[in-house]
Short mmCIF file of C-alpha atoms in Angstrom, two decimals:
data_model
loop_
_atom_site.label_atom_id
_atom_site.label_comp_id
_atom_site.label_asym_id
_atom_site.label_seq_id
_atom_site.Cartn_x
_atom_site.Cartn_y
_atom_site.Cartn_z
CA MET A 1 15.08 16.47 12.69
CA THR A 2 14.12 16.80 16.27
CA ASN A 3 14.93 13.33 17.53
CA ALA A 4 18.41 12.05 18.08
CA SER A 5 18.37 8.92 15.92
CA PRO A 6 19.81 9.30 12.43
CA LEU A 7 17.36 9.57 9.56
CA ALA A 8 16.69 6.19 7.97
CA PRO A 9 16.48 6.03 4.19
CA PRO A 10 13.02 5.75 2.61
CA SER A 11 12.04 2.23 1.58
CA ALA A 12 9.14 3.07 -0.70
CA LEU A 13 8.35 5.63 -3.35
CA LEU A 14 4.80 6.04 -4.59
CA ALA A 15 5.05 7.46 -8.09
CA GLU A 16 1.81 9.17 -9.01
CA LEU A 17 2.57 9.12 -12.71
CA THR A 18 -0.65 10.83 -13.74
CA TYR A 19 -3.95 11.98 -12.30
CA ARG A 20 -5.74 10.85 -15.45
CA CYS A 21 -8.06 7.92 -14.78
CA PRO A 22 -10.99 6.40 -16.65
CA LEU A 23 -12.72 5.62 -13.37
CA SER A 24 -14.20 8.15 -10.98
CA CYS A 25 -14.25 6.37 -7.60
CA PRO A 26 -15.79 8.67 -4.99
CA TYR A 27 -13.15 7.76 -2.37
CA CYS A 28 -10.11 8.53 -4.52
CA SER A 29 -7.07 9.57 -2.51
CA ASN A 30 -5.97 12.11 -5.11
CA PRO A 31 -6.35 15.81 -4.30
CA LEU A 32 -9.55 17.64 -5.22
CA SER A 33 -7.62 19.89 -7.55
CA MET A 34 -5.58 17.91 -10.04
CA GLY A 35 -3.32 18.90 -12.90
CA GLY A 36 -3.95 17.36 -16.32
CA ARG A 37 -1.63 15.75 -18.86
CA GLU A 38 0.08 19.01 -19.85
CA THR A 39 1.42 19.43 -16.29
CA GLU A 40 2.90 15.91 -16.01
CA MET A 41 6.61 15.19 -15.82
CA SER A 42 8.47 13.73 -18.77
CA THR A 43 9.78 10.18 -19.03
CA GLN A 44 13.28 11.47 -18.46
CA SER A 45 12.35 13.36 -15.30
CA TRP A 46 10.75 10.25 -13.84
CA GLN A 47 13.74 8.11 -14.77
CA ASP A 48 16.06 10.56 -13.09
CA ILE A 49 13.92 10.46 -9.93
CA PHE A 50 13.98 6.64 -9.91
CA THR A 51 17.76 6.62 -10.31
CA GLN A 52 18.10 8.97 -7.35
CA ALA A 53 15.59 6.90 -5.38
CA ALA A 54 17.63 3.73 -5.83
CA GLU A 55 20.78 5.54 -4.65
CA LEU A 56 18.89 6.88 -1.64
CA GLY A 57 17.82 3.41 -0.52
CA VAL A 58 14.31 3.07 -1.92
CA LEU A 59 13.46 -0.61 -2.39
CA HIS A 60 9.91 -0.50 -3.77
CA VAL A 61 8.55 1.77 -6.48
CA HIS A 62 4.78 1.82 -6.74
CA PHE A 63 3.45 3.06 -10.07
CA SER A 64 0.22 4.75 -9.17
CA GLY A 65 -1.99 7.58 -10.27
CA GLY A 66 -4.71 8.17 -11.41
CA GLU A 67 -4.37 5.24 -13.69
CA PRO A 68 -0.68 4.65 -14.42
CA ALA A 69 -1.55 2.70 -17.58
CA SER A 70 -2.69 6.06 -18.97
CA ARG A 71 1.02 6.85 -19.37
CA ARG A 72 2.36 5.61 -22.69
CA ASP A 73 5.88 5.34 -21.26
CA LEU A 74 4.92 2.95 -18.45
CA ARG A 75 6.89 0.07 -19.97
CA GLU A 76 9.96 2.27 -20.34
CA LEU A 77 9.70 3.40 -16.72
CA ALA A 78 9.30 -0.19 -15.50
CA ALA A 79 12.34 -1.28 -17.49
CA HIS A 80 14.38 1.61 -16.09
CA CYS A 81 13.48 0.67 -12.51
CA ALA A 82 14.17 -3.02 -13.11
CA GLY A 83 17.61 -2.07 -14.41
CA LEU A 84 18.26 -0.24 -11.12
CA GLY A 85 17.23 -3.26 -9.06
CA LEU A 86 14.11 -1.50 -7.78
CA TYR A 87 11.09 -3.65 -6.99
CA THR A 88 8.22 -2.43 -9.15
CA ASN A 89 4.54 -2.59 -8.34
CA LEU A 90 1.78 -1.51 -10.72
CA ILE A 91 -1.27 -0.19 -8.87
CA THR A 92 -3.97 -0.25 -11.51
CA SER A 93 -7.68 -0.27 -12.17
CA GLY A 94 -6.90 -2.62 -15.06
CA VAL A 95 -8.70 -0.28 -17.43
CA GLY A 96 -6.23 0.87 -20.05
CA LEU A 97 -4.15 -2.31 -20.00
CA THR A 98 -4.21 -4.64 -23.00
CA ARG A 99 -3.06 -8.24 -23.21
CA SER A 100 0.04 -7.15 -25.09
CA SER A 101 0.86 -4.14 -22.90
CA LEU A 102 0.71 -6.35 -19.81
CA GLY A 103 2.96 -8.90 -21.48
CA GLU A 104 5.43 -6.15 -22.33
CA LEU A 105 5.40 -4.87 -18.76
CA ALA A 106 6.11 -8.37 -17.44
CA ALA A 107 8.93 -8.77 -19.94
CA SER A 108 10.34 -5.41 -18.85
CA GLY A 109 10.76 -6.72 -15.33
CA LEU A 110 7.58 -5.58 -13.59
CA ASP A 111 7.48 -7.49 -10.30
CA HIS A 112 3.91 -7.28 -9.07
CA VAL A 113 0.43 -6.03 -9.92
CA GLN A 114 -2.11 -4.60 -7.54
CA LEU A 115 -5.55 -4.60 -9.14
CA SER A 116 -8.44 -2.64 -7.65
CA ILE A 117 -11.97 -3.93 -7.45
CA GLN A 118 -14.90 -1.76 -6.46
CA ASP A 119 -17.24 -4.56 -5.39
CA ALA A 120 -17.80 -8.31 -5.77
CA GLU A 121 -20.89 -7.65 -7.90
CA LYS A 122 -20.66 -6.32 -11.42
CA ALA A 123 -23.51 -3.79 -11.44
CA SER A 124 -22.55 -2.25 -8.12
CA ALA A 125 -18.84 -2.24 -8.99
CA ASP A 126 -19.44 -0.40 -12.24
CA TRP A 127 -21.71 2.10 -10.52
CA ILE A 128 -19.17 2.85 -7.78
CA GLY A 129 -16.31 3.26 -10.26
CA GLY A 130 -18.49 5.23 -12.65
CA TYR A 131 -17.32 3.08 -15.55
CA ASP A 132 -19.54 0.65 -17.44
CA GLY A 133 -17.79 -2.61 -18.19
CA GLY A 134 -15.07 -1.92 -15.64
CA PHE A 135 -15.73 -5.04 -13.58
CA ALA A 136 -15.68 -7.36 -16.60
CA LYS A 137 -12.45 -5.75 -17.76
CA LYS A 138 -10.84 -6.29 -14.36
CA MET A 139 -11.79 -9.96 -14.38
CA GLU A 140 -10.19 -10.27 -17.80
CA VAL A 141 -7.03 -8.46 -16.66
CA ALA A 142 -6.77 -10.72 -13.60
CA GLY A 143 -6.74 -13.68 -16.01
CA TRP A 144 -3.92 -12.11 -18.01
CA ILE A 145 -1.92 -11.48 -14.84
CA ALA A 146 -2.30 -15.17 -13.94
CA GLU A 147 -1.25 -16.20 -17.45
CA GLU A 148 1.88 -14.08 -17.14
CA GLY A 149 2.61 -15.67 -13.76
CA LEU A 150 2.84 -12.25 -12.13
CA PRO A 151 1.96 -12.08 -8.44
CA LEU A 152 -1.37 -10.38 -7.87
CA THR A 153 -2.74 -8.34 -5.00
CA VAL A 154 -6.39 -7.35 -5.14
CA ASN A 155 -7.35 -4.19 -3.35
CA ALA A 156 -10.79 -3.10 -2.32
CA VAL A 157 -11.98 0.00 -0.51
CA ILE A 158 -14.92 -0.67 1.78
CA HIS A 159 -17.79 1.80 2.24
CA ARG A 160 -21.54 1.82 2.60
CA ALA A 161 -22.28 0.72 -0.97
CA ASN A 162 -20.21 -2.48 -0.72
CA VAL A 163 -19.74 -3.11 3.00
CA GLU A 164 -22.14 -6.07 2.94
CA ARG A 165 -19.81 -7.82 0.49
CA ALA A 166 -16.40 -7.17 2.04
CA ALA A 167 -15.87 -10.89 2.70
CA ASP A 168 -17.19 -11.80 -0.78
CA MET A 169 -14.38 -9.69 -2.18
CA VAL A 170 -11.86 -11.86 -0.33
CA ASP A 171 -13.53 -14.94 -1.86
CA LEU A 172 -13.35 -13.32 -5.29
CA ALA A 173 -9.66 -12.53 -4.84
CA VAL A 174 -8.99 -16.18 -3.99
CA ARG A 175 -10.81 -17.26 -7.17
CA LEU A 176 -8.69 -14.80 -9.15
CA GLY A 177 -5.55 -16.45 -7.79
CA ALA A 178 -4.38 -13.43 -5.79
CA ARG A 179 -1.69 -13.99 -3.18
CA ARG A 180 -2.72 -10.93 -1.22
CA ILE A 181 -5.77 -8.79 -0.72
CA GLU A 182 -5.94 -5.39 0.85
CA ILE A 183 -9.30 -4.70 2.40
CA ALA A 184 -9.22 -1.05 3.36
CA HIS A 185 -12.17 0.51 5.09
CA THR A 186 -12.42 3.99 3.63
CA GLN A 187 -10.02 6.56 5.02
CA TYR A 188 -11.59 9.99 4.81
CA TYR A 189 -9.30 12.31 2.88
CA GLY A 190 -9.63 14.10 -0.41
CA TRP A 191 -12.60 12.83 -2.39
CA ALA A 192 -13.60 10.44 0.37
CA LEU A 193 -13.87 13.28 2.87
CA LEU A 194 -15.99 15.19 0.37
CA ASN A 195 -18.22 12.13 -0.06
CA ARG A 196 -18.13 11.00 3.56
CA ALA A 197 -21.89 11.30 4.07
CA HIS A 198 -22.41 8.83 1.21
CA LEU A 199 -19.61 6.44 2.12
CA MET A 200 -19.86 6.01 5.90
CA PRO A 201 -21.30 2.65 6.95
CA THR A 202 -22.99 2.22 10.31
CA ARG A 203 -20.94 0.93 13.19
CA ALA A 204 -22.85 -2.35 13.03
CA GLN A 205 -22.09 -2.73 9.31
CA SER A 206 -18.41 -1.94 9.85
CA GLU A 207 -18.06 -4.39 12.70
CA LYS A 208 -19.83 -7.18 10.86
CA ALA A 209 -17.70 -6.68 7.75
CA TYR A 210 -14.54 -6.51 9.84
CA ALA A 211 -15.35 -9.77 11.63
CA GLU A 212 -16.26 -11.55 8.38
CA VAL A 213 -13.01 -10.52 6.73
CA GLU A 214 -11.05 -11.67 9.79
CA GLU A 215 -12.84 -15.02 9.56
CA ARG A 216 -11.67 -15.29 5.93
CA ARG A 217 -8.10 -14.54 7.03
CA GLU A 218 -8.13 -17.71 9.13
CA ARG A 219 -10.02 -19.75 6.56
CA TYR A 220 -7.57 -18.93 3.77
CA LYS A 221 -4.38 -18.99 5.80
CA GLY A 222 -1.48 -20.03 3.57
CA GLN A 223 -3.61 -19.38 0.48
CA ILE A 224 -4.10 -15.63 0.54
CA VAL A 225 -2.70 -12.98 2.84
CA VAL A 226 -5.29 -10.50 4.08
CA ASP A 227 -4.13 -6.99 4.86
CA HIS A 228 -6.97 -5.33 6.67
CA VAL A 229 -7.15 -1.58 7.25
CA ALA A 230 -9.61 -0.91 10.07
CA PRO A 231 -12.42 1.62 9.83
CA ASP A 232 -10.93 4.72 11.42
CA TYR A 233 -14.11 6.30 12.68
CA HIS A 234 -15.09 3.15 14.53
CA ALA A 235 -11.67 2.56 16.06
CA LYS A 236 -10.33 3.20 19.55
CA TYR A 237 -6.78 4.11 18.60
CA PRO A 238 -5.60 5.84 15.45
CA LYS A 239 -3.67 4.13 12.70
CA ALA A 240 0.09 4.58 12.48
CA CYS A 241 -0.46 6.70 9.40
CA MET A 242 2.25 6.05 6.77
CA SER A 243 4.10 4.19 9.58
CA GLY A 244 4.98 7.68 10.76
CA TRP A 245 5.37 10.95 8.88
CA GLY A 246 8.49 10.92 6.71
CA ARG A 247 9.78 7.70 8.25
CA GLN A 248 9.54 5.16 5.42
CA SER A 249 7.98 6.48 2.25
CA MET A 250 7.49 9.37 -0.07
CA ASN A 251 4.89 10.25 -2.68
CA VAL A 252 5.87 12.02 -5.85
CA THR A 253 3.02 13.81 -7.62
CA PRO A 254 2.66 13.90 -11.41
CA GLN A 255 4.16 17.38 -11.24
CA GLY A 256 7.19 16.31 -9.20
CA LYS A 257 6.25 17.53 -5.76
CA VAL A 258 7.53 15.20 -3.04
CA LEU A 259 5.15 14.56 -0.15
CA PRO A 260 5.06 12.35 2.96
CA CYS A 261 1.56 11.14 1.99
CA HIS A 262 -1.31 11.70 -0.44
CA ALA A 263 -3.05 14.32 1.63
CA ALA A 264 -0.07 16.23 3.06
CA GLU A 265 -0.76 19.27 0.92
CA THR A 266 -4.10 19.77 2.65
CA ILE A 267 -2.12 21.02 5.66
CA PRO A 268 -1.61 24.75 5.17
CA GLY A 269 1.73 26.40 5.85
CA LEU A 270 3.91 23.39 5.06
CA GLU A 271 6.64 23.82 2.47
CA PHE A 272 7.19 20.86 0.15
CA TRP A 273 9.95 20.72 -2.40
CA ASN A 274 9.90 19.59 -6.01
CA ALA A 275 12.08 16.84 -7.46
CA ARG A 276 12.45 18.85 -10.64
CA GLU A 277 14.29 21.50 -8.66
CA ARG A 278 16.09 19.61 -5.89
CA ARG A 279 17.86 16.33 -5.30
CA LEU A 280 15.66 13.63 -3.81
CA ALA A 281 18.16 13.00 -0.99
CA ASP A 282 18.06 16.69 -0.01
CA ILE A 283 14.27 16.68 -0.08
CA TRP A 284 14.11 13.58 2.13
CA ALA A 285 16.57 15.03 4.66
CA ASP A 286 15.84 18.73 4.64
CA SER A 287 12.45 19.57 3.17
CA PRO A 288 10.60 21.57 5.86
CA GLY A 289 7.40 19.68 5.08
CA PHE A 290 9.03 16.31 5.79
CA ASN A 291 10.68 17.53 8.97
CA ALA A 292 7.54 19.17 10.35
CA PHE A 293 6.23 16.03 12.03
CA ARG A 294 9.25 13.80 12.43
CA GLY A 295 10.27 12.69 15.89
CA SER A 296 8.10 13.70 18.83
CA GLU A 297 9.04 17.32 19.60
CA TRP A 298 6.07 18.61 17.63
CA MET A 299 3.60 16.57 19.66
CA GLN A 300 1.09 18.03 22.08
CA GLU A 301 -0.57 16.29 24.98
CA PRO A 302 -1.93 13.65 25.24
CA CYS A 303 0.52 12.35 22.58
CA ARG A 304 3.75 13.76 24.00
CA SER A 305 3.66 11.64 27.14
CA CYS A 306 1.65 8.77 25.67
CA GLU A 307 3.01 5.23 25.87
CA ARG A 308 1.74 4.66 22.31
CA ARG A 309 3.57 7.59 20.73
CA GLU A 310 6.14 5.31 19.05
CA ILE A 311 3.37 2.90 18.04
CA ASP A 312 0.96 5.18 16.20
CA PHE A 313 2.91 8.48 16.17
CA GLY A 314 -0.17 10.39 17.27
CA GLY A 315 -2.19 9.05 14.33
CA CYS A 316 -2.71 11.03 11.16
CA ARG A 317 -1.68 14.67 10.77
CA CYS A 318 -4.08 15.34 7.93
CA GLN A 319 -6.97 13.90 9.92
CA ALA A 320 -5.98 15.93 12.99
CA LEU A 321 -6.17 19.03 10.83
CA ALA A 322 -9.42 18.08 9.14
CA LEU A 323 -11.24 17.10 12.32
CA ALA A 324 -9.49 18.96 15.15
CA GLY A 325 -8.41 22.02 13.18
CA ASP A 326 -4.76 21.53 14.18
CA ALA A 327 -2.32 19.29 12.33
CA ALA A 328 -0.18 18.87 15.46
CA ALA A 329 -3.09 17.76 17.65
CA CYS A 330 -3.82 14.19 18.66
CA ASP A 331 -5.74 12.44 15.88
CA PRO A 332 -9.34 12.60 17.17
CA VAL A 333 -9.78 8.93 16.28
CA CYS A 334 -7.79 8.30 19.46
CA VAL A 335 -9.90 7.63 22.52
CA LYS A 336 -7.51 9.89 24.47
CA SER A 337 -8.24 12.90 22.28
CA PRO A 338 -10.46 15.52 23.92
CA ARG A 339 -12.26 15.68 20.57
CA HIS A 340 -12.85 11.94 20.27
CA GLY A 341 -16.59 12.41 20.83
CA LEU A 342 -16.75 14.28 17.55
CA ILE A 343 -15.79 11.14 15.64
CA ALA A 344 -18.77 9.17 16.90
CA GLU A 345 -21.05 12.11 16.15
CA ILE A 346 -19.80 12.40 12.58
CA ALA A 347 -19.93 8.64 12.05
CA ALA A 348 -23.50 8.43 13.34
CA ARG A 349 -24.65 11.44 11.33
CA ASP A 350 -22.92 10.45 8.10
CA SER A 351 -24.01 6.83 8.25
CA ALA A 352 -27.69 7.83 8.40
CA GLU A 353 -29.84 6.59 5.53
CA LYS A 354 -29.99 8.96 2.60
CA ILE A 355 -30.36 8.96 -1.14
CA GLU A 356 -27.11 7.74 -2.61
CA GLY A 357 -25.26 10.12 -4.86
CA PHE A 358 -21.52 10.55 -4.94
CA ILE A 359 -19.58 13.50 -6.18
CA PRO A 360 -17.57 11.69 -8.83
CA ARG A 361 -13.83 12.22 -8.87
CA ARG A 362 -12.76 14.14 -11.92
CA ILE A 363 -9.83 16.25 -12.93
CA GLU A 364 -11.65 19.38 -13.93
CA ARG A 365 -14.09 19.78 -11.19
CA ASP A 366 -16.82 22.34 -10.79
CA ARG A 367 -18.14 22.25 -7.25
CA GLU A 368 -21.16 24.44 -7.97
CA LYS A 369 -22.48 22.22 -10.75
CA SER A 370 -22.10 19.02 -8.79
CA SER A 371 -23.44 20.13 -5.44
CA VAL A 372 -25.49 17.54 -3.58
CA MET B 1 -1.84 -26.66 7.60
CA THR B 2 1.20 -25.27 5.82
CA THR B 3 3.46 -26.92 8.40
CA GLU B 4 2.46 -30.37 7.18
CA GLN B 5 2.97 -29.42 3.54
CA LEU B 6 6.67 -28.96 4.13
CA THR B 7 8.26 -32.42 4.00
CA ASP B 8 11.79 -33.72 3.52
CA ALA B 9 11.09 -34.12 -0.19
CA SER B 10 9.74 -30.56 -0.66
CA ARG B 11 11.77 -28.34 -2.94
CA PRO B 12 11.31 -24.88 -1.46
CA HIS B 13 11.79 -21.81 -3.63
CA LEU B 14 10.94 -18.14 -3.48
CA LEU B 15 7.81 -17.39 -5.50
CA ARG B 16 7.96 -15.00 -8.42
CA GLY B 17 7.92 -11.47 -7.11
CA VAL B 18 9.92 -12.44 -4.02
CA LYS B 19 13.60 -11.60 -4.24
CA LEU B 20 16.76 -11.59 -2.21
CA LYS B 21 18.67 -8.35 -2.44
CA ASN B 22 21.94 -7.30 -0.93
CA ASP B 23 21.00 -3.75 0.03
CA GLN B 24 24.08 -1.58 -0.30
CA VAL B 25 22.44 1.38 1.42
CA ARG B 26 21.30 -0.44 4.58
CA LYS B 27 24.30 -2.80 4.49
CA THR B 28 22.07 -5.79 4.96
CA TRP B 29 20.32 -8.50 2.96
CA VAL B 30 16.63 -7.98 2.47
CA LEU B 31 13.82 -10.10 1.12
CA LEU B 32 11.67 -8.05 -1.23
CA ALA B 33 8.06 -9.09 -1.64
CA PRO B 34 4.86 -7.39 -2.76
CA GLU B 35 4.39 -4.24 -0.66
CA ARG B 36 6.92 -5.27 1.99
CA TYR B 37 10.47 -6.20 2.76
CA LEU B 38 12.09 -8.20 5.50
CA ARG B 39 15.57 -7.60 6.85
CA LEU B 40 17.43 -10.89 6.91
CA ASN B 41 20.12 -12.10 9.26
CA ALA B 42 23.05 -14.11 7.92
CA ILE B 43 21.45 -17.46 8.76
CA SER B 44 18.21 -16.60 6.94
CA VAL B 45 20.24 -15.57 3.90
CA ASP B 46 22.12 -18.88 4.03
CA ILE B 47 18.84 -20.75 4.17
CA LEU B 48 17.12 -18.84 1.38
CA GLN B 49 20.10 -18.95 -0.95
CA ARG B 50 19.80 -22.74 -0.81
CA CYS B 51 16.07 -22.72 -1.57
CA ASP B 52 16.46 -22.86 -5.34
CA GLY B 53 13.57 -25.16 -6.20
CA VAL B 54 16.04 -27.95 -6.97
CA ALA B 55 17.41 -28.87 -3.56
CA ALA B 56 15.10 -30.87 -1.31
CA PHE B 57 14.31 -29.58 2.15
CA SER B 58 16.31 -32.42 3.71
CA SER B 59 19.41 -31.61 1.71
CA VAL B 60 19.13 -27.90 2.56
CA VAL B 61 19.16 -28.93 6.23
CA ASP B 62 22.06 -31.37 5.66
CA ASP B 63 24.08 -28.71 3.91
CA LEU B 64 23.56 -26.15 6.67
CA THR B 65 24.28 -28.72 9.37
CA LYS B 66 27.62 -29.34 7.69
CA LYS B 67 28.35 -25.63 7.32
CA TYR B 68 27.52 -24.68 10.90
CA GLY B 69 28.69 -27.92 12.51
CA ALA B 70 25.61 -27.81 14.71
CA ASP B 71 22.97 -30.26 15.86
CA ARG B 72 20.86 -31.29 12.84
CA ALA B 73 17.58 -31.22 14.75
CA LEU B 74 18.30 -27.67 15.85
CA ILE B 75 19.11 -26.57 12.30
CA GLU B 76 16.00 -28.28 10.96
CA ARG B 77 13.86 -26.46 13.51
CA ASP B 78 15.30 -23.08 12.42
CA VAL B 79 14.96 -23.78 8.70
CA ARG B 80 11.43 -25.06 9.12
CA GLY B 81 10.52 -22.04 11.24
CA LEU B 82 11.63 -19.59 8.56
CA LEU B 83 10.11 -21.49 5.67
CA VAL B 84 6.73 -21.97 7.36
CA THR B 85 6.63 -18.24 8.10
CA LEU B 86 7.29 -17.48 4.44
CA LEU B 87 4.73 -20.07 3.33
CA GLU B 88 2.10 -18.38 5.43
CA LYS B 89 3.07 -15.03 3.95
CA ARG B 90 2.67 -16.51 0.45
CA MET B 91 6.29 -15.83 -0.39
CA LEU B 92 7.46 -19.42 -0.78
CA GLY B 93 6.58 -22.31 -3.06
CA LEU B 94 7.24 -26.02 -2.54
#
């Protein structure tokens, strides 16, 4: 730690239970290289991590993936967390859940479900997710969630193929009885960065969608809460990525590696520790990867003396690396970055009309065969 | 809109998926909700512990007025303020 204040405990743990997923969304936040089932941690290892997490001060556990319903022990893991007083959230595509498995999860103490949708229109949604029948299945699952009385959040990632219907997705979420919706304009990491030229909307499209979603926020006030993640490349200031590196949350990969965020491993030279080998509390406090960008000592100008440095923490480290070539640089999304002009160039270039064709997310990936 | 929904006869309660927790690590009460938590001060805890879906809003205010020995209108303003905030966040039912 480089700043004087004592390290606060993490409040959230994102448990990437598996990278297996029936869908192949082109903006997936998982890494490009993913381990399969044989590399995944056992039920017992996960339970041990959750026990340590509760002791450490974690409040929310998010079961994520891949598709967490691909794990046969999901109910057991949910029950274990409930017994520890952890708040459990299932982040799911819905595909892989059955009426009875959802009922069992609810009975085990699952607190909340976050269901993804790819679009408000069936044909487009199924095309984006690369899974025929996915949209219909999600609508069915949303009905089951309502029957169980579980609180529902709908999440939707916005990009060129669905940007015209961002506000329709809010309307759909209201019809599904969701209490919350997350409308996240695509953040370009992992598969999304690879597919950026096929995902980037124009500035005009982004701004129109943003305004329409904001209008829905007012219209549905008290009915649904809208969490709106702004389109990075069309922003003036960067997002406070992860509310600051290593400040509030940790991601645990299916193989047990503990990271500050999904994309942290894209930064070369950082050492991350594994929960199969070390105590979670030690990892949170002492892992070199977590400490690399805590506080403000690591910052360069213009961040170091910036009045916003405790607001957005210099933006995103992974994006600084990807776009400025230096993970400690100011996130180029920031208007104060000397490389800010690059963002507009990329956004304009990548939002140009072209024949649509994503590189679908898959576990065993062969770049040569799927070149575009 | 939600302000008018909350009347003396309302029976406020935390919605499913919204929970009070006495956090032993942070040494504070927190309200856990989907994807977020709120740190609660002692007064908020007192208010929310009385919002059990049985007690009417007016009796929650009466009870707290008695406990704190304060001006009822002042207490009502505080209780209403918290509950309307939680209504807007979709954490509270009436």
